[in-house]
Coordinates of C-alpha atoms in Angstrom, one line a residue:
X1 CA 48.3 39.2 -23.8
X2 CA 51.3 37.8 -25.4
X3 CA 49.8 36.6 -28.4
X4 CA 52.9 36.6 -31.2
X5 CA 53.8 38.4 -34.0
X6 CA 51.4 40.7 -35.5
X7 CA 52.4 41.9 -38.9
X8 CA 49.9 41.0 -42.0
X9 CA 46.6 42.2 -40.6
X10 CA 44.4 40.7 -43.7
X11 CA 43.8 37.3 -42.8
X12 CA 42.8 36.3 -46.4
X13 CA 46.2 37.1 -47.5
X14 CA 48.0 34.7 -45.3
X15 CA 47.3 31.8 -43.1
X16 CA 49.9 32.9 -40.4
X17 CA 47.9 32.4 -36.9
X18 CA 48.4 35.5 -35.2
X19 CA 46.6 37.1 -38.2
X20 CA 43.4 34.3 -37.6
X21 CA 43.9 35.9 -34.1
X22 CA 43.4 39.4 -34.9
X23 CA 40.6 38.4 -38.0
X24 CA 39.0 36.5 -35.5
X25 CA 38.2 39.8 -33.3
X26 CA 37.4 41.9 -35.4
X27 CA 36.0 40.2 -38.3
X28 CA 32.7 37.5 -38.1
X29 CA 32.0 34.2 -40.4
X30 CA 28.8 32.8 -41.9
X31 CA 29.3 29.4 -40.1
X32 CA 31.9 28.1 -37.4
X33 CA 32.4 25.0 -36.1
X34 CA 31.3 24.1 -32.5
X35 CA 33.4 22.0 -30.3
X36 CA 32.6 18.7 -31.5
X37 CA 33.7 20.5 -35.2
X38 CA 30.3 20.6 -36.0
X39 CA 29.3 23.3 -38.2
X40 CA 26.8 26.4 -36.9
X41 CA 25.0 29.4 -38.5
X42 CA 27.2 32.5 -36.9
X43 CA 26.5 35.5 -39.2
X44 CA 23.5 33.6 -41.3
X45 CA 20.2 33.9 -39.8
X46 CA 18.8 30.9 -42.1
X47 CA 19.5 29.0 -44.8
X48 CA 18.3 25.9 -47.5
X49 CA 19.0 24.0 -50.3
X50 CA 17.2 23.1 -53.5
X51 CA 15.6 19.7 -53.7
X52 CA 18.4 18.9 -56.3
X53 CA 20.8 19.7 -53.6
X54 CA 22.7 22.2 -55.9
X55 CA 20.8 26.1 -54.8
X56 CA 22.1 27.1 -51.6
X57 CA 20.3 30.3 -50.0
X58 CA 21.4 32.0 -47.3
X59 CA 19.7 34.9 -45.3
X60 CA 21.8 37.2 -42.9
X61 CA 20.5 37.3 -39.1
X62 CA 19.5 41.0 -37.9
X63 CA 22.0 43.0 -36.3
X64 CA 24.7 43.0 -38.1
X65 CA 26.8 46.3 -38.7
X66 CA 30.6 47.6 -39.6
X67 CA 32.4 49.1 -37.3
X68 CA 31.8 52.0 -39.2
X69 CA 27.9 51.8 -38.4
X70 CA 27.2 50.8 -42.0
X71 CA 24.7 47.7 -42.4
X72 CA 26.1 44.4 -43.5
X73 CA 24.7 43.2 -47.3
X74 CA 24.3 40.2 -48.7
X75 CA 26.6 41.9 -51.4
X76 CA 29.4 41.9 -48.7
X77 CA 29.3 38.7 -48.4
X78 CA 29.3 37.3 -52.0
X79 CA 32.6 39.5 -52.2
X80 CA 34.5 37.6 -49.5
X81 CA 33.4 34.4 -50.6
X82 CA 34.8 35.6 -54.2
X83 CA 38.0 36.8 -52.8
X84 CA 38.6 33.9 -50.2
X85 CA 37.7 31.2 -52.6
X86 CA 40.9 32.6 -55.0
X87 CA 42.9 31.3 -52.0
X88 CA 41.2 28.6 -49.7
X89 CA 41.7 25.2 -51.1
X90 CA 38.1 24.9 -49.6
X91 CA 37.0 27.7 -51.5
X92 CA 38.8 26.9 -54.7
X93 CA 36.2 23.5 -54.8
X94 CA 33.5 25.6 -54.4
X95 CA 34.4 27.9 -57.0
X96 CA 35.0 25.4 -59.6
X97 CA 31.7 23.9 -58.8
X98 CA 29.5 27.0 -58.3
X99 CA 27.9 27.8 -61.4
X100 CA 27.0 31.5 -59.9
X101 CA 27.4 33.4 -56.4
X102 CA 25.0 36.3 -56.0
X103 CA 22.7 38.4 -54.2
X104 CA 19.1 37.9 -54.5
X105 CA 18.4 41.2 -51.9
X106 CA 19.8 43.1 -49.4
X107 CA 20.3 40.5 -46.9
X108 CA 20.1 37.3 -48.8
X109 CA 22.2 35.3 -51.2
X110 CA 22.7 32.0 -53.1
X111 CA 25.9 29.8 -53.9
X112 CA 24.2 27.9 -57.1
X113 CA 26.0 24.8 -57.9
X114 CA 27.1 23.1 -60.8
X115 CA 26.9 19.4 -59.1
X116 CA 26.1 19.0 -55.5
X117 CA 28.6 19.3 -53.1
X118 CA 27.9 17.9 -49.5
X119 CA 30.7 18.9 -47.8
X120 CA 29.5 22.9 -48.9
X121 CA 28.5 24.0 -45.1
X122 CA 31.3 22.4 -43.4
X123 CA 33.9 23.7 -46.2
X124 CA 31.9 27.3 -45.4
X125 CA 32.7 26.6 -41.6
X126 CA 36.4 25.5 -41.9
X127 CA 39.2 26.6 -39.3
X128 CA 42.1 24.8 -41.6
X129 CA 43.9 27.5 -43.1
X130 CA 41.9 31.1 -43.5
X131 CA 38.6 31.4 -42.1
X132 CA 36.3 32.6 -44.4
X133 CA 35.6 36.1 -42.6
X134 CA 33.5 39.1 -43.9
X135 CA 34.6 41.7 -45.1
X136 CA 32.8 44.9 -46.6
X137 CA 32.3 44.6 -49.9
X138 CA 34.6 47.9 -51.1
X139 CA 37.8 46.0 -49.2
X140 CA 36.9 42.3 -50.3
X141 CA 36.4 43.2 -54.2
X142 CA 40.4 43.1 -54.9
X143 CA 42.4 40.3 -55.5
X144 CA 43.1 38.0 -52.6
X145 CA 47.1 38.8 -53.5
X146 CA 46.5 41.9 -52.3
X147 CA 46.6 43.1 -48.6
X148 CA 43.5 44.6 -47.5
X149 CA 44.6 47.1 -44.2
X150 CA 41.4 48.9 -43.5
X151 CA 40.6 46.7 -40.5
X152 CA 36.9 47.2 -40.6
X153 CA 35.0 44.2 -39.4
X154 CA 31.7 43.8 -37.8
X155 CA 33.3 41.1 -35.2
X156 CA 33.1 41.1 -31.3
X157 CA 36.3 43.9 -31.1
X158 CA 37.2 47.0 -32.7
X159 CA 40.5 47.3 -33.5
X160 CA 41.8 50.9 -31.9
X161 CA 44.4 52.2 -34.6
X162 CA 45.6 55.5 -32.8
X163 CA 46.8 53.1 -30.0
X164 CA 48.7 50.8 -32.3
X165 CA 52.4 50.2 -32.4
X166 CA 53.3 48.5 -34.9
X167 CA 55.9 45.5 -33.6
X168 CA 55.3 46.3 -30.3
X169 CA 51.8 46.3 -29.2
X170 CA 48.0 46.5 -30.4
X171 CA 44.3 47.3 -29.0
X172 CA 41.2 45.7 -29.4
X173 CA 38.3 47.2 -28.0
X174 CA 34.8 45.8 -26.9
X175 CA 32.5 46.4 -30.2
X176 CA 29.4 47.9 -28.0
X177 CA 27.1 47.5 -31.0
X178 CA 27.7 44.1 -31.5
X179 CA 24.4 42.1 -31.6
X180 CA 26.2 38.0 -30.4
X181 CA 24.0 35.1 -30.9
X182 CA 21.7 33.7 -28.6
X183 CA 23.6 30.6 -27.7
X184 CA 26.1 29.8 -25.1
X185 CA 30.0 30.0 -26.5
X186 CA 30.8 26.5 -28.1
X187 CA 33.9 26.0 -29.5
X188 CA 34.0 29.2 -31.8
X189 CA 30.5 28.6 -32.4
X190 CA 27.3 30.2 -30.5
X191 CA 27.4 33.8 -28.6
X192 CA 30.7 36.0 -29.0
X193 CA 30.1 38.1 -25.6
X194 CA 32.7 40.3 -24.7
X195 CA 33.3 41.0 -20.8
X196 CA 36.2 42.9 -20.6
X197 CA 36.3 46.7 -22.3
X198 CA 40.2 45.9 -24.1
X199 CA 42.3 43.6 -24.7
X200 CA 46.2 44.8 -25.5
X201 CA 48.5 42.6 -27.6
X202 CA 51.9 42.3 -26.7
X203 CA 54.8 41.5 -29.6
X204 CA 57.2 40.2 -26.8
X205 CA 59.7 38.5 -28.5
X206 CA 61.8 36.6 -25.5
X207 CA 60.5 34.0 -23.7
X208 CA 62.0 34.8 -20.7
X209 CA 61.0 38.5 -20.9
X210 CA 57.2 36.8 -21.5
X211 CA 57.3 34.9 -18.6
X212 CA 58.3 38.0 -16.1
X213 CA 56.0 40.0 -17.3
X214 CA 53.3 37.5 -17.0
X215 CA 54.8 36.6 -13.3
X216 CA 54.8 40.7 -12.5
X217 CA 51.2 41.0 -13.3
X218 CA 52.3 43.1 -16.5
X219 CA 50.6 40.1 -18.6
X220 CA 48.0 38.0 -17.9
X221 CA 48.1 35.4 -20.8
X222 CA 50.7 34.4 -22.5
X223 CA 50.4 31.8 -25.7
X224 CA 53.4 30.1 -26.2
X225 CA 55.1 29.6 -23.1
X226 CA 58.6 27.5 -23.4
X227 CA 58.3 23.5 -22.5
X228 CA 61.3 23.9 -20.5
X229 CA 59.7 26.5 -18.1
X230 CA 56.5 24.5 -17.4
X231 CA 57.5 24.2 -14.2
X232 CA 58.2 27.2 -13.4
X233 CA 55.1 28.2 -14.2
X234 CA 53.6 25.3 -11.9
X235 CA 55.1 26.3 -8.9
X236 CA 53.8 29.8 -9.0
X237 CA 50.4 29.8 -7.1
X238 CA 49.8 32.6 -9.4
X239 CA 50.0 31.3 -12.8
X240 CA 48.4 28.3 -14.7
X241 CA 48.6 26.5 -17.5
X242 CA 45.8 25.1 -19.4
X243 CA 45.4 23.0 -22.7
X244 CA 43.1 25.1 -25.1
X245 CA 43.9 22.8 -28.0
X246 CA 43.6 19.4 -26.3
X247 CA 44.1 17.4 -30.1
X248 CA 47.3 19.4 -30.1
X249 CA 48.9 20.4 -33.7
X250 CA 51.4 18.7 -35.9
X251 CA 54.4 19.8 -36.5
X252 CA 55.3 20.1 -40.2
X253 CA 58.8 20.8 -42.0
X254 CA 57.9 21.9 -45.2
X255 CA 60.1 22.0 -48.3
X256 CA 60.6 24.2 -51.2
X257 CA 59.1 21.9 -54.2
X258 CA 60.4 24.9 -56.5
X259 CA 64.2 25.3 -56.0
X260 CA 67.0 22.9 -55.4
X261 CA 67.8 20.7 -53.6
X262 CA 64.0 20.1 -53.0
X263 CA 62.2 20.2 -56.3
X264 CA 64.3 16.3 -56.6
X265 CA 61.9 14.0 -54.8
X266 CA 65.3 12.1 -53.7
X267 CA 66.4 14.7 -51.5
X268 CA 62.7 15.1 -50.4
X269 CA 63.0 11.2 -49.3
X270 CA 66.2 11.7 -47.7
X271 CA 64.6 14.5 -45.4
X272 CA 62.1 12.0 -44.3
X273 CA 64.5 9.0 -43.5
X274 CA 66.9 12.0 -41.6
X275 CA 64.1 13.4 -39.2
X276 CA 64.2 11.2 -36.1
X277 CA 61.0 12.7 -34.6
X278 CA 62.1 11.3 -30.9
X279 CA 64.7 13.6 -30.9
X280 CA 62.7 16.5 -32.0
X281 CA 59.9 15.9 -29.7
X282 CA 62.2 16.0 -26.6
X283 CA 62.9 19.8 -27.4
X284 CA 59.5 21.1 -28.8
X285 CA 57.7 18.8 -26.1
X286 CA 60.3 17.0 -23.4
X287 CA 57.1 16.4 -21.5
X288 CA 56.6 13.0 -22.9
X289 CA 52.8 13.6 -22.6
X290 CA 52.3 16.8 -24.6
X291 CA 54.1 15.3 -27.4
X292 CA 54.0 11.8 -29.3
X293 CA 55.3 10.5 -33.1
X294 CA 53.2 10.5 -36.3
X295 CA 53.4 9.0 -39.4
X296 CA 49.9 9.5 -41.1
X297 CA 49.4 12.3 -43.1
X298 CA 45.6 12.3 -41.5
X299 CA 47.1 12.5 -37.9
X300 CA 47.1 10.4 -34.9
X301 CA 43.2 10.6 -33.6
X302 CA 41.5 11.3 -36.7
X303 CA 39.0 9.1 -38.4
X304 CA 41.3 8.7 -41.3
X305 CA 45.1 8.0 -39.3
X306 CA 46.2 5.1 -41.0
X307 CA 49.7 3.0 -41.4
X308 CA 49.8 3.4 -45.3
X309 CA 53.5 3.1 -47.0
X310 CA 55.1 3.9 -43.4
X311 CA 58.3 2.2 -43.8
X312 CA 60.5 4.9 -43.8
X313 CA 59.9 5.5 -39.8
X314 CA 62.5 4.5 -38.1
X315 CA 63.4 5.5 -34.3
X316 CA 66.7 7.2 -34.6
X317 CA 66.5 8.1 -37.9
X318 CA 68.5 6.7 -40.8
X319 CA 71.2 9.6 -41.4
X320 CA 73.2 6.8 -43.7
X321 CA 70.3 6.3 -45.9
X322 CA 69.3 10.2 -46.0
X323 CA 73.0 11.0 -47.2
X324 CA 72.7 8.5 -49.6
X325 CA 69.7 9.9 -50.9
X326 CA 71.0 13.2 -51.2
X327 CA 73.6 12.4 -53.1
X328 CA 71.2 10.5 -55.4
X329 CA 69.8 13.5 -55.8
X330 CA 73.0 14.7 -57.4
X331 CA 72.6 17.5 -54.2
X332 CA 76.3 19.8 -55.0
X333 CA 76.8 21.6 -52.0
X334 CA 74.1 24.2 -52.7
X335 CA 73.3 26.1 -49.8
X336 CA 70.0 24.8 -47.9
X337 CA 68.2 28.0 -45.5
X338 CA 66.0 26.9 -42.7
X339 CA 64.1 30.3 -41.8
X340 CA 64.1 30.0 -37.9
X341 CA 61.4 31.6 -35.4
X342 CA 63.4 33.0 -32.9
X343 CA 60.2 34.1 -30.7
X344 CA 58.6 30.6 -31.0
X345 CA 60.3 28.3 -28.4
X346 CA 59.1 24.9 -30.0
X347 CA 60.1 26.1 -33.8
X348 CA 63.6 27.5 -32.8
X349 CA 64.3 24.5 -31.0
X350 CA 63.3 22.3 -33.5
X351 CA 65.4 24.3 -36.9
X352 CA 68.2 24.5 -34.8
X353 CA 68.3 20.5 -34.1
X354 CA 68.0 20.3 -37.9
X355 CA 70.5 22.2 -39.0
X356 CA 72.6 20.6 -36.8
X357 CA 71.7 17.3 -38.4
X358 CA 71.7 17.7 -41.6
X359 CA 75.4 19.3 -40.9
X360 CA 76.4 15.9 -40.0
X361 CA 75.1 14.5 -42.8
X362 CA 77.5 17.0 -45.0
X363 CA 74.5 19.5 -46.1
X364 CA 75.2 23.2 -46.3
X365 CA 72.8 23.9 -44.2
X366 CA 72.1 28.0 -43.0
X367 CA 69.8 29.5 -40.3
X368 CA 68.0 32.4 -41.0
X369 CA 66.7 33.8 -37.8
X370 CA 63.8 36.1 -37.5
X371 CA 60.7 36.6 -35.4
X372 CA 57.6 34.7 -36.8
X373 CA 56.5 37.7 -38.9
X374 CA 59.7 37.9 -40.8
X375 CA 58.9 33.8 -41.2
X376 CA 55.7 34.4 -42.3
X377 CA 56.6 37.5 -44.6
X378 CA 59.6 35.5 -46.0
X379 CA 57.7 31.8 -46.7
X380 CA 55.8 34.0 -49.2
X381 CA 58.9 34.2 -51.5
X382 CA 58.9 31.5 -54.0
X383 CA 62.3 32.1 -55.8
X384 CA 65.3 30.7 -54.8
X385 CA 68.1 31.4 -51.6
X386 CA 70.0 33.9 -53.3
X387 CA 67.3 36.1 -54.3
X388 CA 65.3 36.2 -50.4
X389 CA 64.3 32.7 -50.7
X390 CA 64.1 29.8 -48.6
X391 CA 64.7 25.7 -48.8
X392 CA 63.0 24.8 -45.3
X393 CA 60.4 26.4 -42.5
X394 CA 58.4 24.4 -39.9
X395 CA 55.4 25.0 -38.9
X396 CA 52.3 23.3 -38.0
X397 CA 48.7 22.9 -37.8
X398 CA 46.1 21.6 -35.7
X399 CA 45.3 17.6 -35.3
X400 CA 41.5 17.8 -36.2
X401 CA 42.4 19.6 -39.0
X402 CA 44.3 16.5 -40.9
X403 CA 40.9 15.1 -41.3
X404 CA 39.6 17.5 -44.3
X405 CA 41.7 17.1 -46.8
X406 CA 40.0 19.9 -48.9
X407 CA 40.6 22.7 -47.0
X408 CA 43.7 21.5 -44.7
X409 CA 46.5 23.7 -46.3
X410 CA 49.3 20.5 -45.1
X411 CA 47.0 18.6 -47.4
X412 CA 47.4 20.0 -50.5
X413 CA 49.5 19.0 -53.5
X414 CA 48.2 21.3 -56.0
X415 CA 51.5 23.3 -56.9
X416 CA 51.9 27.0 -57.2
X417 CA 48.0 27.2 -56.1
X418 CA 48.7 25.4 -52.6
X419 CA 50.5 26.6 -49.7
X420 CA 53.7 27.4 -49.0
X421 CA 56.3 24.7 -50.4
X422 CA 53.9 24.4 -53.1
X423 CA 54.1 20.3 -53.5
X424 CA 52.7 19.2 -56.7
X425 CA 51.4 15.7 -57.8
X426 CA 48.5 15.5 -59.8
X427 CA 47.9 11.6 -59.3
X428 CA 47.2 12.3 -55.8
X429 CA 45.4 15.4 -56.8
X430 CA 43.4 13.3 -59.0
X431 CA 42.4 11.1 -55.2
X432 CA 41.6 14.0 -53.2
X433 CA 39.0 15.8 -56.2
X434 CA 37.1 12.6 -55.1
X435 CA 36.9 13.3 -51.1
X436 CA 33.6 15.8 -51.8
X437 CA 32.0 12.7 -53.6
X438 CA 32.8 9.8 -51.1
X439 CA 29.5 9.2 -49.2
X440 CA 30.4 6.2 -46.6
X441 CA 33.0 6.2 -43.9
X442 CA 34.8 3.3 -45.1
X443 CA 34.9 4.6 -48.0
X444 CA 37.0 7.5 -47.4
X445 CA 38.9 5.5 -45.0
X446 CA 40.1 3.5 -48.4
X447 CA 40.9 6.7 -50.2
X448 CA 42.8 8.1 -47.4
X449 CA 45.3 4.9 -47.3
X450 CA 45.6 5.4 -51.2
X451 CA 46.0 9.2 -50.8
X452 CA 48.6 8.4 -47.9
X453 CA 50.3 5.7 -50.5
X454 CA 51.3 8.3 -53.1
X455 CA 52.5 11.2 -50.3
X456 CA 54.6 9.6 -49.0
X457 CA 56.3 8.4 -52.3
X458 CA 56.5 11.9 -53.5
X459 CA 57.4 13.5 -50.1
X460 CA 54.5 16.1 -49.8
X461 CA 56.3 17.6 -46.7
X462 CA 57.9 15.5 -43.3
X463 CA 56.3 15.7 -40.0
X464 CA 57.6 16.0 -37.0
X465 CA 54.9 15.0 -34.6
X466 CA 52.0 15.9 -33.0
X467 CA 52.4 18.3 -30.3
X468 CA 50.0 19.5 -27.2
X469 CA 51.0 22.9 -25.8
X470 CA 49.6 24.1 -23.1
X471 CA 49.1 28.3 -23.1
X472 CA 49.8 30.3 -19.3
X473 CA 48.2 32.6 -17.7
X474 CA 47.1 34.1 -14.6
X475 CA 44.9 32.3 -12.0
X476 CA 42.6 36.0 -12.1
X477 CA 42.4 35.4 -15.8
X478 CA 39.0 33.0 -16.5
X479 CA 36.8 32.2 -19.8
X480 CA 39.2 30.8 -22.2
X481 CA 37.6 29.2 -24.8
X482 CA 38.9 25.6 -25.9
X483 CA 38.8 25.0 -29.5
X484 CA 40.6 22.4 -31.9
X485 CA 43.4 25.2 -33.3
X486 CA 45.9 27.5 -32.3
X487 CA 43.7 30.4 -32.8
X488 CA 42.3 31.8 -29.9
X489 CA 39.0 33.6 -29.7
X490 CA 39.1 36.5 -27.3
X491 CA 35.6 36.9 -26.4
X492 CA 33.8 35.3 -23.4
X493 CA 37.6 35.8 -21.3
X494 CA 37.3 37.4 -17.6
X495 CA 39.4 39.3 -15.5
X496 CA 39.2 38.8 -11.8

């Protein structure tokens, strides 16, 4: 299976999707949302709450082991929620309202509260960002800043180090001790049944290479197939290709909020008058229906989507305007790098057609090409261009995921402890510290438009629209589960 760039195996430590992939495998989660993003007991056997809503207890189902045979604690688990609330923006709420997180025995805990939080299951069972995986105690007691590598999970797969090479291919093996759940597979909810005995990962980095392996039998999946070969793929009686992620993602250029140009909100304004996301939707989608525009910061099919302070959209662009804007900015010719995926079709497509325009526009703008995991490696770097830093990288997350503004990394504006870019506004901070509170509907609808107001004042980040991509694979290759992300589970897949 062609599955990306594999090269940050803790999934805590970064966000990067290939690394969900792999933690998904080989690690398991308390809670995880089904497929109508409902959340479901996964690891947790039962669980309560006080009738003041603010002692949470939790008991761990039986069956549950390390790859290394050892039993899974309650102690384990307080650990990772520890570690992964450092990082999570999810977790971070939970953290600042917990009063204490601890193990009552061997295979129960409580999250005690300060003030209730209703939201605490669902934040628990979050796919924006990083899961909240488990991890045995002895790896997850170290900061979240630093990489865990042990790979010892008590997930669905075992991951087989003596066949791994790194940059070029790993191994996943069926965990025969794994006790799944009862339930039918639902979303990434319910029983995590493994029917084939390994699953290689392939670090391809050429598209075309990807497709003739996948057309020669040498693959049978591959994720990220280029739009521009779709129908190559369709005429083969062979191959397929099939929507996993049917809400699609949206595509997000993300700034540097800490160096120039971008830490000026004016040259942040005149990246979002430049983008003209028609344009970049005919190379990351040129099927027009896999890709359409967005302007809400919530999405286009969320509860939340709303038309709040949209002005600035404008088909085409405004290039004059953004040039104007950047030299309001009192922008000097510095140097502006765009760190460019080379092995992901839709992102080197789209940082190629941006460098281009904000070239015509008079910007100095570089490429800096890499595979995803140099991307991903180099995002992390927060000073500026001349010392390994960046100015631009785009990425983006799934649709649904626009809807939780607590945990959805895009969402956060919370400076040097958000993600990457590391946007900071504390008025709209102030707005979305409220979100947990809201009890109606309507209610949060409101907030949203006022959270949407400020964003787009201050420039959060520029989207580039909402994307559906379908994966390919063989016809002999059956079982895929569809689920609202980019992350792919492994289990439940067949091989003819």
């Amino acid at each position: 299976m062609a599955l990306g760039d594999l090269k940050v195996f803790d999934p805590i430590f970064t966000t990067d999707t290939s690394t969900q992939i792999h933690g998904l495998a080989i690690y398991d989660t308390l809670f995880a949302p089904d497929s109508k993003s409902l959340p479901q007991p996964q690891m947790v056997g039962k669980w309560g709450v006080s009738d003041d809503k603010k002692t949470y207890t939790f008991e761990l189902r039986d069956g549950l082991a390390w790859h290394d045979g050892t039993p899974v604690t309650a102690a384990d688990c307080v650990a990772s929620i520890r570690r992964w609330g450092q990082v999570a923006s999810g977790g971070q709420l939970i953290m600042a309202r917990a009063s204490d997180i601890s193990k009552k025995d061997e295979k129960t805990f409580t999250i005690t509260l300060k003030q209730p939080l209703g939201l605490l299951i669902d934040i628990l069972a979050t796919i924006s960002g990083s899961l909240l995986y488990i991890m045995p105690e002895k790896h997850a007691d170290r900061p979240a800043t630093e990489k865990v590598t042990t790979n010892i999970g008590s997930g669905p797969f075992t991951f087989n180090k003596d066949l791994a090479k790194p940059g070029a291919i790993f191994t996943y093996d069926r965990n025969e001790k794994y006790v799944p759940r009862k339930e039918a597979p639902d979303g990434f909810a319910g029983g995590k049944i493994v029917k084939v005995d390994r699953v290689i990962w392939d670090s391809i980095a050429d598209d075309q290479t990807a497709l003739a392996a996948l057309q020669a039998g040498e693959l049978d999946f591959v994720r990220f197939p280029p739009a521009d070969l779709y129908s190559t793929i369709e005429s083969d009686s062979s191959l397929a290709l099939q929507v996993l992620n049917k809400s699609g993602v949206d595509m997000c250029l993300r700034m540097n909020h800490l160096q120039k140009p971008f830490d000026n909100v004016k040259a942040r304004q005149a990246m979002l008058h430049l983008i003209d996301q028609e344009a970049f939707l005919r190379v990351t989608a040129p099927d027009s229906k896999y890709g359409h525009a967005v302007t809400s910061i919530f999405g286009n099919t969320t509860p939340y989507s709303n038309d709040e302070n949209t002005g600035w959209y404008k088909k085409g662009g405004d290039p004059d305007k953004a040039k104007q804007l950047f030299k309001d900015a009192g922008y000097a010719g510095e140097k502006i790098v765009i760190l460019q995926p080379t092995n992901w079709a839709a992102g080197n497509s789209a940082s190629q057609l941006l460098a281009e325009n904000l070239r015509k526009i008079g910007i100095n703008a570089e490429l800096a090409p890499s595979d995803w995991g140099g991307v991903a490696a180099r995002r992390a770097n927060k000073g500026p261009v001349d010392s390994g830093g960046w100015s631009i990288f785009i990425t983006d997350d799934p649709e649904p995921a626009q809807a939780d503004p607590i945990s959805a990394v895009f969402l956060n504006a919370s400076g040097e402890k958000g993600w990457f870019g590391w946007p900071k506004n504390d008025e709209y901070e102030a707005l979305r510290a409220k979100w947990p509170d809201v009890e109606t509907l309507d209610e949060r609808k409101a907030l949203a438009r006022k959270m949407q107001q400020i964003w787009w004042e201050f420039v959060g980040d520029v989207r580039l629209g909402q994307i559906v991509t379908p994966i390919a694979r063989r016809q002999s290759l059956t079982g895929l589960i569809e689920v609202s992300s980019d992350v792919v589970p492994l289990w439940n897949i067949e091989k003819a």
